[in-house]
Structures are given as structure tokens and as C-alpha cells.
């Protein structure tokens, strides 16, 4: 039992480190503001969630953002971007995990990832409108956007960005999932043994 716990901790630490490295390989997407970057750092967190459960995925998301905060710091003095990334990852992973647990197949995983994408896009749009954009303007000392400007920014940038990011993650994860589904299932069985 003790060796299983050690293996789990080491595996989650590795997933967290890999997630952080993937976060560093971010890139801007044409047509969006330069601070909205695409990365595939949610993939290791999703793998951790599928193998060890949703709390493991959340822990990997936390480790990734903590490592990035320690290594790069923050422009605002408060980790608004890291908190936003952490919440976006959780909002993507949890629906994906729960839908897949109810429909455990390749088609189910596709549907689960699309559910995660829609959840992330919608919830992050609302959170950006009410929480993250006002926090950025406050901590950076910028002039606050009016409500119509905020709505326009969220609908023209935040919402489509999260949809595109989710679809790109879905595409890459499905390529991996096709090859790794048997391994993931074996890890789940080993974990439960």
C-alpha cells in the first residue's frame, strides 16, 4: 500500500512537471491579443484525472501554476493569470472526466472533451467579464473598460479563444488517447488493485 502511495505521488509530480514544461511551450494564436496563448499543459492533468481521479487532475493543475508562478512571477503582483489558468484547467478537466466515466469509449472521450471545451469557454467568459478583467485593470492600474467594451472583448476574444484552445487540446489528446487508452485502463486497474 505504501509503495502505491509513493508511486502515485511520484507520478503526479511527473505529470505536474510535464504540464509546466508544456505550459512554457505556449504560442499566440493569430487574431487574438498577445497575452492569450495556446498551450497543451492541460493534457497531463487530464491523464492524471483519468488514472487517479479528479483531485489528481486538480493537483497537477495546481503544481503547474505554482511552478510557473515561482519561476516567472507575475506582472500584477497578484497571480491573476495563474488563478485564471488554474480555474480554466479545472473547468476543462472535471466535465471531461465525469462525462468519460459515464461513457467509457473513444466516442465517449470525444464527447467528454467537447463538453469540457464548451464548459471552459462559457464559464471562463463569465469569469473574465466579472472577475479577471476587472482584476487585471485594477492591479495593472489601467483604465477600467465600460460594460459594453468588456462584453465586446469577451465575445470577440475570450470566448472564441477558449473554444479554439479546447478544440486544439481535444485534437491532440484524442491522438494520444487512441494510442494510450489500453495503458490508461491498465493504470486504473493497477491503482484499484
mmCIF file of C-alpha atoms in Angstrom:
data_model
loop_
_atom_site.group_PDB
_atom_site.id
_atom_site.type_symbol
_atom_site.label_atom_id
_atom_site.label_comp_id
_atom_site.label_asym_id
_atom_site.label_seq_id
_atom_site.Cartn_x
_atom_site.Cartn_y
_atom_site.Cartn_z
ATOM 1 C CA UNK A 1 0.000 0.000 0.000
ATOM 2 C CA UNK A 2 2.807 2.406 0.906
ATOM 3 C CA UNK A 3 4.566 1.745 -2.402
ATOM 4 C CA UNK A 4 1.332 2.551 -4.275
ATOM 5 C CA UNK A 5 1.107 5.920 -2.496
ATOM 6 C CA UNK A 6 4.742 6.701 -3.299
ATOM 7 C CA UNK A 7 4.208 5.713 -6.933
ATOM 8 C CA UNK A 8 1.113 7.926 -7.089
ATOM 9 C CA UNK A 9 2.956 10.921 -5.598
ATOM 10 C CA UNK A 10 5.900 10.472 -7.983
ATOM 11 C CA UNK A 11 3.576 10.061 -10.966
ATOM 12 C CA UNK A 12 1.588 13.181 -10.063
ATOM 13 C CA UNK A 13 4.814 15.157 -9.566
ATOM 14 C CA UNK A 14 5.972 13.995 -13.010
ATOM 15 C CA UNK A 15 2.627 14.958 -14.556
ATOM 16 C CA UNK A 16 2.851 18.362 -12.845
ATOM 17 C CA UNK A 17 6.394 18.926 -14.153
ATOM 18 C CA UNK A 18 5.443 17.823 -17.659
ATOM 19 C CA UNK A 19 2.414 20.089 -17.526
ATOM 20 C CA UNK A 20 4.638 23.015 -16.526
ATOM 21 C CA UNK A 21 7.051 22.285 -19.406
ATOM 22 C CA UNK A 22 4.155 22.177 -21.854
ATOM 23 C CA UNK A 23 2.932 25.480 -20.412
ATOM 24 C CA UNK A 24 6.302 27.016 -21.343
ATOM 25 C CA UNK A 25 5.787 25.918 -24.957
ATOM 26 C CA UNK A 26 2.882 28.300 -25.411
ATOM 27 C CA UNK A 27 2.260 30.225 -28.587
ATOM 28 C CA UNK A 28 -0.013 33.082 -29.626
ATOM 29 C CA UNK A 29 -2.921 32.355 -31.917
ATOM 30 C CA UNK A 30 -3.334 34.749 -34.843
ATOM 31 C CA UNK A 31 -6.021 37.369 -34.387
ATOM 32 C CA UNK A 32 -6.054 37.279 -30.579
ATOM 33 C CA UNK A 33 -4.395 39.583 -28.043
ATOM 34 C CA UNK A 34 -0.786 38.560 -27.324
ATOM 35 C CA UNK A 35 -1.487 37.583 -23.707
ATOM 36 C CA UNK A 36 -3.898 34.840 -24.817
ATOM 37 C CA UNK A 37 -1.588 31.929 -25.582
ATOM 38 C CA UNK A 38 -2.362 28.367 -26.577
ATOM 39 C CA UNK A 39 -0.612 25.568 -24.718
ATOM 40 C CA UNK A 40 -1.226 21.881 -24.144
ATOM 41 C CA UNK A 41 -0.466 21.830 -20.426
ATOM 42 C CA UNK A 42 -3.931 20.515 -19.536
ATOM 43 C CA UNK A 43 -3.196 17.160 -21.193
ATOM 44 C CA UNK A 44 -1.045 15.722 -18.342
ATOM 45 C CA UNK A 45 -3.614 16.955 -15.815
ATOM 46 C CA UNK A 46 -6.351 15.190 -17.757
ATOM 47 C CA UNK A 47 -4.271 11.993 -17.853
ATOM 48 C CA UNK A 48 -3.779 12.229 -14.078
ATOM 49 C CA UNK A 49 -7.530 12.704 -13.586
ATOM 50 C CA UNK A 50 -8.373 9.702 -15.753
ATOM 51 C CA UNK A 51 -5.937 7.464 -13.858
ATOM 52 C CA UNK A 52 -6.187 8.714 -10.268
ATOM 53 C CA UNK A 53 -9.429 10.686 -10.185
ATOM 54 C CA UNK A 54 -10.451 14.332 -10.441
ATOM 55 C CA UNK A 55 -8.498 15.518 -7.388
ATOM 56 C CA UNK A 56 -5.285 14.291 -9.011
ATOM 57 C CA UNK A 57 -6.034 16.369 -12.108
ATOM 58 C CA UNK A 58 -6.671 19.415 -9.935
ATOM 59 C CA UNK A 59 -3.382 18.801 -8.099
ATOM 60 C CA UNK A 60 -1.479 18.658 -11.399
ATOM 61 C CA UNK A 61 -3.099 21.934 -12.476
ATOM 62 C CA UNK A 62 -2.079 23.466 -9.137
ATOM 63 C CA UNK A 63 1.522 22.207 -9.405
ATOM 64 C CA UNK A 64 1.835 23.550 -12.956
ATOM 65 C CA UNK A 65 0.658 27.018 -11.975
ATOM 66 C CA UNK A 66 2.695 27.062 -8.772
ATOM 67 C CA UNK A 67 5.868 26.150 -10.698
ATOM 68 C CA UNK A 68 5.138 28.833 -13.280
ATOM 69 C CA UNK A 69 4.435 31.425 -10.596
ATOM 70 C CA UNK A 70 7.694 30.630 -8.782
ATOM 71 C CA UNK A 71 9.750 30.565 -11.993
ATOM 72 C CA UNK A 72 8.270 33.531 -13.873
ATOM 73 C CA UNK A 73 6.451 35.635 -11.291
ATOM 74 C CA UNK A 74 3.573 37.891 -12.230
ATOM 75 C CA UNK A 75 3.178 41.337 -13.776
ATOM 76 C CA UNK A 76 0.331 42.311 -11.468
ATOM 77 C CA UNK A 77 1.897 41.408 -8.122
ATOM 78 C CA UNK A 78 -1.092 39.099 -7.641
ATOM 79 C CA UNK A 79 -1.245 35.843 -9.628
ATOM 80 C CA UNK A 80 -4.411 36.744 -11.546
ATOM 81 C CA UNK A 81 -3.257 34.944 -14.702
ATOM 82 C CA UNK A 82 -2.209 31.854 -12.768
ATOM 83 C CA UNK A 83 -5.519 31.720 -10.931
ATOM 84 C CA UNK A 84 -7.324 32.123 -14.248
ATOM 85 C CA UNK A 85 -5.276 29.324 -15.837
ATOM 86 C CA UNK A 86 -5.852 27.066 -12.817
ATOM 87 C CA UNK A 87 -9.613 27.595 -12.898
ATOM 88 C CA UNK A 88 -9.767 27.161 -16.689
ATOM 89 C CA UNK A 89 -7.911 23.854 -16.384
ATOM 90 C CA UNK A 90 -10.252 22.596 -13.689
ATOM 91 C CA UNK A 91 -13.315 23.667 -15.668
ATOM 92 C CA UNK A 92 -11.968 21.752 -18.666
ATOM 93 C CA UNK A 93 -10.881 18.614 -16.791
ATOM 94 C CA UNK A 94 -13.850 17.974 -14.493
ATOM 95 C CA UNK A 95 -16.625 17.789 -17.113
ATOM 96 C CA UNK A 96 -14.322 15.747 -19.342
ATOM 97 C CA UNK A 97 -13.590 13.312 -16.527
ATOM 98 C CA UNK A 98 -17.213 12.862 -15.428
ATOM 99 C CA UNK A 99 -18.651 12.510 -18.938
ATOM 100 C CA UNK A 100 -15.973 9.973 -19.852
ATOM 101 C CA UNK A 101 -16.609 7.970 -16.669
ATOM 102 C CA UNK A 102 -20.247 7.622 -17.806
ATOM 103 C CA UNK A 103 -19.408 6.867 -21.462
ATOM 104 C CA UNK A 104 -16.095 4.964 -21.421
ATOM 105 C CA UNK A 105 -15.266 4.667 -25.109
ATOM 106 C CA UNK A 106 -13.391 6.593 -27.785
ATOM 107 C CA UNK A 107 -16.626 8.227 -28.875
ATOM 108 C CA UNK A 108 -17.390 8.968 -25.231
ATOM 109 C CA UNK A 109 -13.978 10.602 -24.812
ATOM 110 C CA UNK A 110 -14.611 12.804 -27.846
ATOM 111 C CA UNK A 111 -17.968 13.853 -26.412
ATOM 112 C CA UNK A 112 -16.354 14.370 -22.978
ATOM 113 C CA UNK A 113 -13.623 16.612 -24.396
ATOM 114 C CA UNK A 114 -16.196 18.655 -26.288
ATOM 115 C CA UNK A 115 -18.205 19.021 -23.066
ATOM 116 C CA UNK A 116 -15.030 20.224 -21.336
ATOM 117 C CA UNK A 117 -14.369 22.691 -24.148
ATOM 118 C CA UNK A 118 -17.881 24.152 -24.016
ATOM 119 C CA UNK A 119 -17.753 24.369 -20.212
ATOM 120 C CA UNK A 120 -14.369 26.095 -20.247
ATOM 121 C CA UNK A 121 -15.400 28.556 -22.951
ATOM 122 C CA UNK A 122 -18.671 29.569 -21.294
ATOM 123 C CA UNK A 123 -17.555 29.680 -17.653
ATOM 124 C CA UNK A 124 -14.280 31.464 -18.438
ATOM 125 C CA UNK A 125 -16.203 34.054 -20.455
ATOM 126 C CA UNK A 126 -18.385 34.822 -17.450
ATOM 127 C CA UNK A 127 -15.435 34.802 -15.035
ATOM 128 C CA UNK A 128 -13.377 37.055 -17.285
ATOM 129 C CA UNK A 129 -16.230 39.536 -17.561
ATOM 130 C CA UNK A 130 -16.929 39.701 -13.823
ATOM 131 C CA UNK A 131 -13.615 38.778 -12.160
ATOM 132 C CA UNK A 132 -10.411 38.505 -14.193
ATOM 133 C CA UNK A 133 -10.644 41.531 -16.495
ATOM 134 C CA UNK A 134 -11.588 43.856 -13.609
ATOM 135 C CA UNK A 135 -8.768 42.329 -11.516
ATOM 136 C CA UNK A 136 -6.218 42.913 -14.282
ATOM 137 C CA UNK A 137 -7.310 46.513 -14.764
ATOM 138 C CA UNK A 138 -7.206 47.130 -11.018
ATOM 139 C CA UNK A 139 -3.797 45.580 -10.342
ATOM 140 C CA UNK A 140 -2.173 46.943 -13.506
ATOM 141 C CA UNK A 141 -3.576 50.435 -12.918
ATOM 142 C CA UNK A 142 -5.298 50.517 -16.305
ATOM 143 C CA UNK A 143 -8.450 52.442 -17.075
ATOM 144 C CA UNK A 144 -11.442 50.186 -16.486
ATOM 145 C CA UNK A 145 -13.379 49.046 -19.541
ATOM 146 C CA UNK A 146 -17.005 50.003 -19.800
ATOM 147 C CA UNK A 147 -19.560 47.194 -19.679
ATOM 148 C CA UNK A 148 -20.090 47.244 -23.479
ATOM 149 C CA UNK A 149 -16.305 47.210 -24.050
ATOM 150 C CA UNK A 150 -15.926 44.279 -21.664
ATOM 151 C CA UNK A 151 -18.757 42.360 -23.338
ATOM 152 C CA UNK A 152 -17.255 43.001 -26.759
ATOM 153 C CA UNK A 153 -13.808 41.861 -25.611
ATOM 154 C CA UNK A 154 -15.189 38.714 -24.005
ATOM 155 C CA UNK A 155 -17.302 37.763 -27.029
ATOM 156 C CA UNK A 156 -14.657 38.702 -29.619
ATOM 157 C CA UNK A 157 -11.552 37.354 -27.861
ATOM 158 C CA UNK A 158 -12.065 35.315 -24.679
ATOM 159 C CA UNK A 159 -14.930 33.073 -25.840
ATOM 160 C CA UNK A 160 -13.512 32.163 -29.269
ATOM 161 C CA UNK A 161 -10.006 31.765 -27.824
ATOM 162 C CA UNK A 162 -11.204 29.208 -25.273
ATOM 163 C CA UNK A 163 -13.204 27.357 -27.925
ATOM 164 C CA UNK A 164 -10.136 27.159 -30.196
ATOM 165 C CA UNK A 165 -7.864 26.172 -27.310
ATOM 166 C CA UNK A 166 -10.289 23.453 -26.223
ATOM 167 C CA UNK A 167 -10.616 22.095 -29.762
ATOM 168 C CA UNK A 168 -6.837 22.013 -30.214
ATOM 169 C CA UNK A 169 -6.396 20.206 -26.889
ATOM 170 C CA UNK A 170 -9.201 17.820 -27.903
ATOM 171 C CA UNK A 171 -7.478 17.039 -31.204
ATOM 172 C CA UNK A 172 -4.077 16.397 -29.644
ATOM 173 C CA UNK A 173 -5.497 14.438 -26.710
ATOM 174 C CA UNK A 174 -7.571 12.198 -28.995
ATOM 175 C CA UNK A 175 -4.436 11.335 -30.990
ATOM 176 C CA UNK A 176 -2.748 10.330 -27.724
ATOM 177 C CA UNK A 177 -5.833 8.645 -26.306
ATOM 178 C CA UNK A 178 -6.187 6.302 -29.279
ATOM 179 C CA UNK A 179 -2.650 5.039 -28.589
ATOM 180 C CA UNK A 180 -2.773 5.190 -24.774
ATOM 181 C CA UNK A 181 -6.297 4.037 -23.915
ATOM 182 C CA UNK A 182 -5.182 0.481 -23.081
ATOM 183 C CA UNK A 183 -2.312 1.850 -20.933
ATOM 184 C CA UNK A 184 -4.650 4.252 -19.090
ATOM 185 C CA UNK A 185 -7.117 1.440 -18.400
ATOM 186 C CA UNK A 186 -4.260 -0.763 -17.148
ATOM 187 C CA UNK A 187 -3.085 2.030 -14.792
ATOM 188 C CA UNK A 188 -6.601 2.442 -13.436
ATOM 189 C CA UNK A 189 -6.860 -1.305 -12.808
ATOM 190 C CA UNK A 190 -3.422 -1.372 -11.170
ATOM 191 C CA UNK A 191 -4.352 1.601 -8.985
ATOM 192 C CA UNK A 192 -7.541 -0.132 -7.840
ATOM 193 C CA UNK A 193 -5.810 -3.481 -7.154
#
